[in-house]
Structures are given as C-alpha cells and as structure tokens.
Short mmCIF file of C-alpha atoms and ligand atoms in Angstrom, two decimals:
data_model
loop_
_atom_site.label_atom_id
_atom_site.label_comp_id
_atom_site.label_asym_id
_atom_site.label_seq_id
_atom_site.Cartn_x
_atom_site.Cartn_y
_atom_site.Cartn_z
CA UNK A 147 57.29 -5.24 47.60
CA UNK A 148 56.47 -7.53 44.65
CA UNK A 149 57.90 -10.53 46.50
CA UNK A 150 55.70 -9.62 49.48
CA UNK A 151 52.61 -9.77 47.30
CA UNK A 152 53.69 -13.12 45.89
CA UNK A 153 54.21 -14.56 49.37
CA UNK A 154 50.89 -13.20 50.61
CA UNK A 155 49.02 -14.46 47.56
CA UNK A 156 50.46 -17.95 47.98
CA UNK A 157 49.47 -17.87 51.63
CA UNK A 158 45.86 -17.08 50.67
CA UNK A 159 45.85 -20.00 48.25
CA UNK A 160 47.34 -22.30 50.88
CA UNK A 161 44.83 -21.26 53.52
CA UNK A 162 41.89 -21.88 51.18
CA UNK A 163 43.27 -25.15 49.82
CA UNK A 164 41.25 -28.20 50.81
CA UNK A 165 43.62 -30.69 49.19
CA UNK A 166 41.96 -31.33 45.82
CA UNK A 167 39.98 -28.10 45.51
CA UNK A 168 40.01 -24.61 46.99
CA UNK A 169 37.19 -22.71 48.63
CA UNK A 170 36.81 -19.10 47.40
CA UNK A 171 37.08 -17.95 51.01
CA UNK A 172 36.48 -19.51 54.39
CA UNK A 173 32.97 -18.95 55.83
CA UNK A 174 31.13 -17.09 53.07
CA UNK A 175 31.83 -19.73 50.37
CA UNK A 176 32.77 -23.06 52.01
CA UNK A 177 32.59 -25.31 48.89
CA UNK A 178 34.09 -25.50 45.40
CA UNK A 179 32.80 -22.94 42.92
CA UNK A 180 33.20 -23.57 39.22
CA UNK A 181 34.75 -20.44 37.71
CA UNK A 182 36.56 -19.61 40.94
CA UNK A 183 38.37 -22.93 40.66
CA UNK A 184 39.33 -22.55 37.02
CA UNK A 185 40.78 -19.09 37.57
CA UNK A 186 42.41 -20.05 40.85
CA UNK A 187 44.21 -22.91 39.10
CA UNK A 188 46.13 -20.23 37.19
CA UNK A 189 47.56 -19.06 40.50
CA UNK A 190 48.70 -22.51 41.59
CA UNK A 191 50.26 -23.07 38.17
CA UNK A 192 52.98 -20.54 39.01
CA UNK A 193 54.48 -22.75 41.68
CA UNK A 194 52.72 -26.15 41.71
CA UNK A 195 51.57 -27.40 38.30
CA UNK A 196 50.35 -30.70 39.66
CA UNK A 197 48.04 -28.95 42.14
CA UNK A 198 46.79 -26.60 39.42
CA UNK A 199 45.67 -29.47 37.18
CA UNK A 200 44.06 -31.20 40.16
CA UNK A 201 41.89 -28.13 40.81
CA UNK A 202 40.29 -28.38 37.37
CA UNK A 203 40.15 -32.17 37.39
CA UNK A 204 38.21 -32.18 40.66
CA UNK A 205 35.67 -29.84 39.12
CA UNK A 206 35.20 -32.13 36.11
CA UNK A 207 34.95 -35.22 38.34
CA UNK A 208 31.52 -33.84 39.18
CA UNK A 209 30.35 -33.19 35.62
CA UNK A 210 26.85 -34.48 34.95
CA UNK A 211 26.23 -37.17 32.31
CA UNK A 212 24.53 -34.57 30.08
CA UNK A 213 27.76 -32.53 30.01
CA UNK A 214 26.80 -29.81 32.49
CA UNK A 215 29.44 -28.79 35.00
CA UNK A 216 27.76 -27.51 38.17
CA UNK A 217 28.47 -24.13 39.65
CA UNK A 218 28.93 -25.46 43.21
CA UNK A 219 30.26 -28.83 44.39
CA UNK A 220 29.22 -29.35 48.01
CA UNK A 221 32.19 -31.53 48.96
CA UNK A 222 31.63 -31.33 52.70
CA UNK A 223 28.58 -30.51 54.74
CA UNK A 224 28.58 -26.93 56.02
CA UNK A 225 25.55 -25.43 57.76
CA UNK A 226 27.00 -21.93 57.39
CA UNK A 227 25.89 -21.59 53.74
CA UNK A 228 22.49 -21.03 52.18
CA UNK A 229 21.18 -22.41 49.83
CA UNK A 230 22.85 -25.72 50.59
CA UNK A 231 22.47 -29.13 48.91
CA UNK A 232 19.03 -29.79 50.45
CA UNK A 233 17.63 -26.74 48.64
CA UNK A 234 19.00 -27.81 45.26
CA UNK A 235 18.20 -31.50 45.84
CA UNK A 236 19.86 -32.57 42.60
CA UNK A 237 20.34 -36.15 43.83
CA UNK A 238 24.01 -36.34 42.87
CA UNK A 239 26.30 -38.77 44.74
CA UNK A 240 28.40 -35.82 45.91
CA UNK A 241 25.80 -33.05 46.12
CA UNK A 242 26.08 -30.28 43.54
CA UNK A 243 23.98 -27.37 42.38
CA UNK A 244 22.03 -27.83 39.15
CA UNK A 245 23.12 -24.54 37.59
CA UNK A 246 26.34 -23.85 35.73
CA UNK A 247 28.74 -20.90 35.55
CA UNK A 248 30.99 -19.08 33.03
CA UNK A 249 32.96 -21.72 31.14
CA UNK A 250 36.43 -20.39 31.77
CA UNK A 251 38.11 -23.79 32.40
CA UNK A 252 39.34 -24.41 28.86
CA UNK A 253 40.96 -20.98 28.76
CA UNK A 254 42.76 -21.81 32.02
CA UNK A 255 43.76 -25.27 30.79
CA UNK A 256 45.17 -23.86 27.56
CA UNK A 257 47.14 -21.23 29.45
CA UNK A 258 48.48 -23.83 31.87
CA UNK A 259 49.38 -26.10 28.95
CA UNK A 260 51.23 -23.34 27.10
CA UNK A 261 53.26 -22.35 30.13
CA UNK A 262 53.86 -25.81 31.56
CA UNK A 263 57.38 -26.67 32.62
CA UNK A 264 56.34 -30.30 32.90
CA UNK A 265 55.20 -30.72 29.28
CA UNK A 266 54.62 -34.44 29.52
CA UNK A 267 52.31 -34.07 32.51
CA UNK A 268 50.51 -31.15 30.86
CA UNK A 269 49.86 -33.21 27.69
CA UNK A 270 48.51 -36.12 29.65
CA UNK A 271 46.26 -34.09 31.90
CA UNK A 272 45.01 -31.69 29.22
CA UNK A 273 44.23 -34.64 26.94
CA UNK A 274 42.08 -36.24 29.62
CA UNK A 275 40.22 -32.99 30.31
CA UNK A 276 39.69 -32.12 26.63
CA UNK A 277 36.60 -34.26 25.87
CA UNK A 278 35.00 -33.28 29.17
CA UNK A 279 35.42 -29.57 28.54
CA UNK A 280 34.18 -29.99 24.97
CA UNK A 281 31.10 -31.88 26.21
CA UNK A 282 30.35 -29.00 28.58
CA UNK A 283 30.59 -26.41 25.81
CA UNK A 284 28.38 -28.51 23.54
CA UNK A 285 25.89 -28.91 26.37
CA UNK A 286 25.65 -25.14 26.63
CA UNK A 287 24.91 -24.67 22.94
CA UNK A 288 22.53 -27.64 22.85
CA UNK A 289 20.43 -26.73 25.88
CA UNK A 290 20.75 -22.95 26.08
CA UNK A 291 20.56 -22.02 22.43
CA UNK A 292 17.65 -24.13 21.22
CA UNK A 293 17.08 -21.91 18.20
CA UNK A 294 20.69 -21.96 17.06
CA UNK A 295 21.37 -18.24 17.34
CA UNK A 296 25.03 -18.78 18.21
CA UNK A 297 24.54 -17.30 21.69
CA UNK A 298 23.50 -19.10 24.88
CA UNK A 299 21.18 -17.83 27.60
CA UNK A 300 21.62 -18.05 31.33
CA UNK A 301 18.52 -19.15 33.25
CA UNK A 302 19.56 -17.83 36.65
CA UNK A 303 21.61 -14.76 37.65
CA UNK A 304 23.96 -17.04 39.62
CA UNK A 305 25.04 -18.63 36.34
CA UNK A 306 26.51 -15.35 35.13
CA UNK A 307 28.66 -15.07 38.25
CA UNK A 308 27.50 -11.42 38.31
CA UNK A 309 24.65 -12.29 40.68
CA UNK A 310 23.01 -8.94 41.40
CA UNK A 311 24.04 -6.99 38.31
CA UNK A 312 21.64 -4.28 37.19
CA UNK A 313 21.47 -6.30 33.96
CA UNK A 314 19.03 -8.72 35.60
CA UNK A 315 16.77 -6.25 37.44
CA UNK A 316 13.86 -6.09 35.01
CA UNK A 317 13.95 -9.78 34.08
CA UNK A 318 14.17 -10.79 37.73
CA UNK A 319 11.34 -8.45 38.66
CA UNK A 320 9.07 -10.55 36.44
CA UNK A 321 9.85 -13.75 38.36
CA UNK A 322 6.90 -14.29 40.70
CA UNK A 323 7.77 -15.01 44.33
CA UNK A 324 4.49 -16.76 44.99
CA UNK A 325 4.95 -19.76 47.26
CA UNK A 326 8.66 -19.21 47.74
CA UNK A 327 8.30 -19.51 51.53
CA UNK A 328 10.65 -18.22 54.18
CA UNK A 329 14.34 -18.95 54.45
CA UNK A 330 17.32 -17.80 56.40
CA UNK A 331 20.22 -16.31 54.49
CA UNK A 332 23.72 -17.05 55.75
CA UNK A 333 25.78 -14.82 53.47
CA UNK A 334 24.86 -11.73 55.48
CA UNK A 335 26.25 -13.29 58.65
CA UNK A 336 29.68 -13.58 56.98
CA UNK A 337 29.72 -10.37 54.93
CA UNK A 338 28.35 -6.85 55.35
CA UNK A 339 24.69 -6.92 54.14
CA UNK A 340 25.32 -3.60 52.35
CA UNK A 341 27.79 -5.46 50.10
CA UNK A 342 25.40 -8.28 49.21
CA UNK A 343 22.23 -8.78 47.13
CA UNK A 344 18.90 -7.71 48.64
CA UNK A 345 16.24 -9.95 50.16
CA UNK A 346 13.91 -9.28 47.22
CA UNK A 347 16.63 -10.58 44.88
CA UNK A 348 17.23 -13.64 47.04
CA UNK A 349 13.52 -14.50 46.97
CA UNK A 350 13.68 -14.63 43.20
CA UNK A 351 16.97 -16.55 43.15
CA UNK A 352 15.36 -19.20 45.35
CA UNK A 353 12.12 -19.23 43.38
CA UNK A 354 14.03 -20.04 40.20
CA UNK A 355 15.84 -22.88 41.99
CA UNK A 356 12.46 -24.23 43.11
CA UNK A 357 11.12 -24.14 39.54
CA UNK A 358 14.10 -26.14 38.28
CA UNK A 359 13.94 -28.58 41.18
CA UNK A 360 10.32 -29.34 40.27
CA UNK A 361 11.59 -30.40 36.86
CA UNK A 362 14.05 -32.77 38.54
CA UNK A 363 16.92 -30.75 37.13
CA UNK A 364 16.34 -32.24 33.67
CA UNK A 365 18.68 -29.83 31.91
CA UNK A 366 17.03 -30.43 28.55
CA UNK A 367 13.86 -28.79 29.91
CA UNK A 368 15.11 -25.92 32.07
CA UNK A 369 15.74 -23.27 29.44
CA UNK A 370 12.26 -23.37 27.97
CA UNK A 371 10.64 -23.60 31.40
CA UNK A 372 12.57 -20.71 32.89
CA UNK A 373 10.88 -17.32 33.29
CA UNK A 374 14.40 -15.88 33.27
CA UNK A 375 16.35 -16.25 30.01
CA UNK A 376 19.01 -13.66 29.40
CA UNK A 377 21.81 -13.64 26.84
CA UNK A 378 24.83 -12.13 28.61
CA UNK A 379 27.60 -10.88 26.31
CA UNK A 380 30.22 -11.48 29.02
CA UNK A 381 29.12 -15.03 29.65
CA UNK A 382 29.06 -15.75 25.92
CA UNK A 383 32.46 -14.16 25.36
CA UNK A 384 34.00 -16.42 27.99
CA UNK A 385 32.40 -19.46 26.36
CA UNK A 386 33.54 -18.34 22.92
CA UNK A 387 37.10 -17.81 24.15
CA UNK A 388 36.98 -21.23 25.81
CA UNK A 389 35.84 -22.86 22.53
CA UNK A 390 38.64 -21.13 20.60
CA UNK A 391 41.25 -22.13 23.19
CA UNK A 392 39.91 -25.66 23.28
CA UNK A 393 40.14 -25.83 19.49
CA UNK A 394 43.83 -24.88 19.64
CA UNK A 395 44.47 -27.40 22.39
CA UNK A 396 42.63 -30.09 20.43
CA UNK A 397 44.87 -29.39 17.42
CA UNK A 398 47.97 -29.64 19.59
CA UNK A 399 46.75 -32.88 21.15
CA UNK A 400 45.81 -34.61 17.90
CA UNK A 401 42.01 -34.22 18.00
CA UNK A 402 41.29 -32.46 14.69
CA UNK A 403 37.57 -33.30 14.66
CA UNK A 404 37.04 -31.70 18.04
CA UNK A 405 39.16 -28.73 16.96
CA UNK A 406 37.01 -28.10 13.87
CA UNK A 407 33.75 -28.37 15.76
CA UNK A 408 34.95 -26.15 18.58
CA UNK A 409 36.34 -23.50 16.25
CA UNK A 410 33.02 -23.43 14.39
CA UNK A 411 31.19 -22.74 17.66
CA UNK A 412 33.60 -19.92 18.47
CA UNK A 413 33.32 -18.35 15.00
CA UNK A 414 29.55 -18.49 15.06
CA UNK A 415 29.54 -16.95 18.54
CA UNK A 416 31.77 -14.07 17.49
CA UNK A 417 29.51 -13.28 14.54
CA UNK A 418 26.40 -13.44 16.76
CA UNK A 419 27.91 -11.18 19.44
CA UNK A 420 27.64 -8.38 16.92
CA UNK A 421 23.86 -8.38 17.44
CA UNK A 422 24.49 -7.25 21.05
CA UNK A 423 26.65 -4.25 20.20
CA UNK A 424 25.13 -0.83 20.95
CA UNK A 425 26.57 2.21 19.18
CA UNK A 426 24.63 4.46 21.52
CA UNK A 427 26.09 2.94 24.69
CA UNK A 428 29.50 2.21 23.17
CA UNK A 429 29.50 -1.34 24.51
CA UNK A 430 27.74 -4.70 24.25
CA UNK A 431 24.39 -5.23 25.99
CA UNK A 432 22.45 -8.16 27.42
CA UNK A 433 19.42 -9.47 25.53
CA UNK A 434 16.25 -10.55 27.30
CA UNK A 435 14.85 -13.56 25.41
CA UNK A 436 11.51 -13.40 27.21
CA UNK A 437 10.71 -9.93 25.92
CA UNK A 438 12.89 -9.99 22.80
CA UNK A 439 14.83 -6.80 23.55
CA UNK A 440 18.26 -5.55 24.51
CA UNK A 441 18.75 -4.48 28.14
CA UNK A 442 20.14 -0.96 28.20
CA UNK A 443 22.36 -1.11 31.25
CA UNK A 444 26.01 -0.01 31.33
CA UNK A 445 27.63 -2.96 33.10
CA UNK A 446 30.96 -4.67 32.81
CA UNK A 447 29.20 -7.67 31.23
CA UNK A 448 29.18 -5.57 28.06
CA UNK A 449 32.94 -4.98 28.25
CA UNK A 450 33.94 -8.59 28.87
CA UNK A 451 33.58 -9.49 25.17
CA UNK A 452 37.09 -8.05 24.84
CA UNK A 453 38.15 -11.46 26.19
CA UNK A 454 37.00 -13.11 22.94
CA UNK A 455 38.41 -12.44 19.48
CA UNK A 456 35.99 -9.63 18.63
CA UNK A 457 36.85 -7.30 15.73
CA UNK A 458 39.67 -4.83 16.51
CA UNK A 459 37.41 -1.81 16.16
CA UNK A 460 35.11 -3.27 18.83
CA UNK A 461 38.07 -3.84 21.17
CA UNK A 462 39.10 -0.23 20.55
CA UNK A 463 35.51 0.82 21.37
CA UNK A 464 35.64 -1.07 24.65
CA UNK A 465 38.94 0.57 25.50
CA UNK A 466 37.36 3.98 24.84
CA UNK A 467 34.40 3.08 27.00
CA UNK A 468 36.71 2.08 29.89
CA UNK A 469 38.54 5.37 29.43
CA UNK A 470 35.24 7.19 29.94
CA UNK A 471 34.41 5.10 33.02
CA UNK A 472 37.84 6.00 34.39
CA UNK A 473 36.84 9.65 34.53
CA UNK A 474 34.28 8.93 37.27
CA UNK A 475 36.25 6.53 39.45
CA UNK A 476 39.70 6.04 40.93
CA UNK A 477 40.19 2.37 40.11
CA UNK A 478 39.32 0.55 36.92
CA UNK A 479 37.10 -1.26 36.02
CA UNK A 480 33.83 -0.54 37.84
CA UNK A 481 31.23 -3.28 37.32
CA UNK A 482 28.61 -0.58 36.77
CA UNK A 483 28.94 2.94 35.38
CA UNK A 484 29.50 5.23 38.40
CA UNK A 485 27.42 7.98 36.77
CA UNK A 486 24.36 5.73 36.35
CA UNK A 487 21.52 6.08 38.89
CA UNK A 488 21.63 2.41 40.01
CA UNK A 489 25.38 2.49 40.72
CA UNK A 490 26.34 1.26 44.20
CA UNK A 491 30.08 1.16 44.79
CA UNK A 492 29.87 -1.39 47.61
CA UNK A 493 27.19 -3.78 46.49
CA UNK A 494 28.70 -6.83 44.81
CA UNK A 495 28.15 -6.47 41.04
CA UNK A 496 26.42 -3.08 41.05
CA UNK A 497 29.63 -1.04 41.03
CA UNK A 498 32.64 -2.73 42.65
CA UNK A 499 35.84 -3.70 40.84
CA UNK A 500 36.68 -7.39 40.50
CA UNK A 501 40.23 -8.45 39.71
CA UNK A 502 39.19 -11.50 37.70
CA UNK A 503 37.20 -9.27 35.38
CA UNK A 504 40.08 -6.83 35.10
CA UNK A 505 42.35 -9.71 34.21
CA UNK A 506 40.11 -11.16 31.49
CA UNK A 507 39.37 -7.80 29.88
CA UNK A 508 43.04 -6.81 29.99
CA UNK A 509 44.03 -10.14 28.47
CA UNK A 510 41.73 -9.54 25.51
CA UNK A 511 42.70 -5.89 25.10
CA UNK A 512 46.34 -6.93 25.07
CA UNK A 513 45.73 -9.27 22.13
CA UNK A 514 43.95 -6.39 20.40
CA UNK A 515 46.96 -4.10 20.88
CA UNK A 516 45.32 -1.78 23.44
CA UNK A 517 48.47 -1.77 25.54
CA UNK A 518 48.06 1.62 27.26
CA UNK A 519 44.69 0.61 28.64
CA UNK A 520 46.06 -2.78 29.68
CA UNK A 521 48.78 -1.00 31.65
CA UNK A 522 46.21 1.18 33.41
CA UNK A 523 44.01 -1.76 34.34
CA UNK A 524 46.95 -3.75 35.71
CA UNK A 525 48.30 -0.79 37.68
CA UNK A 526 44.88 -0.07 39.19
CA UNK A 527 44.50 -3.74 40.15
CA UNK A 528 47.76 -3.69 42.08
CA UNK A 529 46.93 -0.32 43.67
CA UNK A 530 43.80 -1.93 45.06
CA UNK A 531 45.83 -4.77 46.59
CA UNK A 532 48.18 -2.18 48.01
CA UNK A 533 45.37 -0.20 49.59
CA UNK A 534 43.04 -2.97 50.67
CA UNK A 535 44.56 -6.46 50.51
CA UNK A 536 43.13 -9.59 48.90
CA UNK A 537 39.41 -8.78 49.06
CA UNK A 538 36.60 -10.31 47.05
CA UNK A 539 35.88 -6.92 45.39
CA UNK A 540 36.53 -3.22 45.92
CA UNK A 541 34.74 0.11 45.81
CA UNK A 542 36.05 1.76 42.59
CA UNK A 543 36.16 5.22 44.18
CA UNK A 544 37.32 4.62 47.77
CA UNK A 545 39.07 1.22 47.35
CA UNK A 546 37.10 -0.05 50.34
CA UNK A 547 37.55 -3.84 50.50
CA UNK A 548 34.16 -5.55 50.14
CA UNK A 549 32.53 -8.97 50.45
CA UNK A 550 34.76 -11.79 51.70
CA UNK A 551 38.39 -11.28 52.69
CA UNK A 552 41.44 -13.48 52.00
CA UNK A 553 40.00 -14.35 48.63
CA UNK A 554 41.40 -17.15 46.48
CA UNK A 555 40.88 -15.89 42.96
CA UNK A 556 42.00 -12.38 43.86
CA UNK A 557 45.27 -13.92 45.08
CA UNK A 558 45.53 -16.03 41.92
CA UNK A 559 45.07 -12.92 39.76
CA UNK A 560 47.81 -11.11 41.65
CA UNK A 561 50.20 -13.96 40.83
CA UNK A 562 49.11 -13.74 37.20
CA UNK A 563 49.48 -9.97 36.98
CA UNK A 564 52.91 -9.97 38.61
CA UNK A 565 54.13 -12.77 36.36
CA UNK A 566 52.97 -10.85 33.30
CA UNK A 567 54.62 -7.69 34.55
CA UNK A 568 57.87 -9.59 35.05
CA UNK A 569 57.59 -10.99 31.51
CA UNK A 570 57.15 -7.51 30.04
CA UNK A 571 60.00 -6.00 32.08
C1 LIG B 236 26.44 -16.88 46.42
O1 LIG B 236 26.12 -17.67 47.30
O2 LIG B 236 26.48 -15.64 46.57
C2 LIG B 236 26.85 -17.39 45.15
O3 LIG B 236 27.29 -16.40 44.27
C3 LIG B 236 25.80 -18.23 44.52
O4 LIG B 236 26.48 -19.07 43.71
#
C-alpha cells in the first residue's frame, strides 16, 4: 500500500514536471507558483536531489533586483489562466506577477541540505541560493514592515496563499471595485465554481492588482498605497521559520554575518507574534493594519505559527485548539472552524483541509513535543489520500476531493509523510 502511494506520488510529480519547474496542476495552474515550488522540491528530494535543487533555483532566477520573489512565473504563454501576464504587466523579461507568497524556500533548502546524500552538491547549491533567499527575507521586512514592528503585512490575499480565507473578508470588503471593469475568469472552467472564490472576491483581487500596476510595481511604494494591509500570523510564522533555518544554513556554510542578521529577524518576529495571540480564541489572529485591530476569525492561519519556534505553552495551546476542531470534523485540520457560521467545507480556504498546512503544523508540533497530535494529523492526511487521491484540498467532513486534481504539492507531502513514518518505525 505504502509503495503504491510512493509510486503514484512520483507519477504526479513527473506529470507536472516541465523540466526546470513544476506546475501545481495541469489546466488550473499552468505556470510556476512560488510556495508550491518550494514545497514540491521536498518531494523530488526523495529520489532526485539534482531536480529538487533546480526547482528552487528556477524560482530564484526570476527574483527581482529589489529582492522580491514573485508568486507566479509565467514561463510559457497559456490562455487558459486569468489573470495572465498582460494583467500584471510587470515588464519583466520572463513575465512574472508583482506579488509575493509565503517564504517557505529557505525551510525547504535547509531540509534538503540536512538530508542530502550528495553533500558536496548540496553545499554548492545551497551556498548559491543563500544570499538570494536572505535578500528576499530582508525585502519583506524592509517593504512590508515600514514601522519596524517585527511582523510583515500582506497587501493582497493571493500573497497569503490562503486566497479566500474568512480572515480577509472585512478588509477586502473595504476595497472599492470602482472602475475595475469586466473580465473573464478561467479558474471556474477548470474547477467546480463551488470550490473557488466568488466573483465579488475576484473583483477586489483584480482591483488591487490594478492599483499596484498604476504604481509600476515599485515595491517600495505598494505597502503604503495598498488599501489592504493585513498581518497574517501564518505568513509571518513561515517567514520567521525561514529566517531561523537560513541562519543555521548560513552558519554551516561559513556566512556568520548573514546568520546573525537572519537570527535577529527570527527572534524579533517570534517576540512580535505574541501580540497576535488571543486567549479567548485559543489561537493567533490576523491584524488589520488599516483599522488597527485584530481580526476575530478562527482560521488555520492562526494555527500555522506552530511552524515557528513559538513558546512551548503556545504550541500546546495550538494542539488543544486542533483537538477541539477535531470534534466537529472527520479529517484534521480544517482551514476554518466547522462550527463557525462562515464555514464552507468545499470552498478553497473557507473550510477544506490542505496537506501542506497539515505538514507544516505537524512539523512544528513535533519539535514542540506534541507527538500524539502529530500522529493524528499525519494519519488523517493519509486517510484523505486513501479516500480521495492527490487532490488540491479536501472537505474535512466528507473527504470530497476539491479544486484541482493530480496535485503536485499534495504528492510531495505524501512522499514527505511516508518518509517520516518510515523514519519513526
Ligand atoms: C489563483 O489563481 O487562484 C491563485 O491562487 C492566484 O495566485
């Protein structure tokens, strides 16, 4: 059975491999996505280390001079996707978006480095990536934390990766759609519209892109100009973990200055995360910079901080919170509390389970000694594969497979989970 999963997962990776990068899935996402690539590299690393490094290197080949690493690289023209390069109009030699995404690459690089069988190759390739990843992290703190709070803001829901989370509802509602014009979505021709964001959300997504395009994608101006500025604990935790992992890598690769700077960013971030903790909700919350208030919504973004080195009592709190969520669903971890009124078990980030999120939360909980909960999360993840194959995401109550099928990072996570299981056995 396990070997079957491994073979199937590798087949998904092979089918979505475009040589130097992978597409998340054929049709719905026909280009390279930033955090998809970084997490998918972990899958390749189990059987082709060279290809795994290439995945991340290709992403960084398209880094902007300011340090930003775009969330989509439009390697090849594909009319089946909206919004394509002509909507972003960033003017890059190979077209890219002008937004970024959760900075998970340094975590992946560190993990690949630690596990590498070919140590010499890993040293060489990690050393070349190191300054690029560090420049990206510094770019985030420079441009998205202008007041030096220790936490960065996203300026578009797409940056979080959790596109239509309830976390953004109120902030997005305030984005005016005046002048946005008409457009034709393509996502709902590839996936069930009931699994995707609404038209009203898309109008605001596009409006924000138009605002940034008017500023010629000058990333030093976008934060202040954006009507949407939200501090996402999940996004920050991933960046904090990446800074900590990069610091360790920098030490190992003889870059002590970079290590010190990166560790300082991580430490400051951990301390600042504390301002997002809610005793009442038993989890972390998003913070809306435009209105200066926490956003009281029970999403998985507030559980993802387990991925960073938060205090042990906070990790224990997150584990307790997941335990409670488990009482109202069959499969952990729902992206939104199933007992909350806005919960929608099929709709993208408003309820469904995502294996990449399960993996990151379990990884952090494991470091914090929450092993029972880690076991439950891993078991549920594999039960979903068993029931519904390699989907983009799953209904946490029925296990219905949702979004795109034959999904790259889901397959990569299965390889990761099975390898960890084998290690523990
Ligand atoms: C999409 O097209 O749904 C993406 O998440 C945007 O990056």
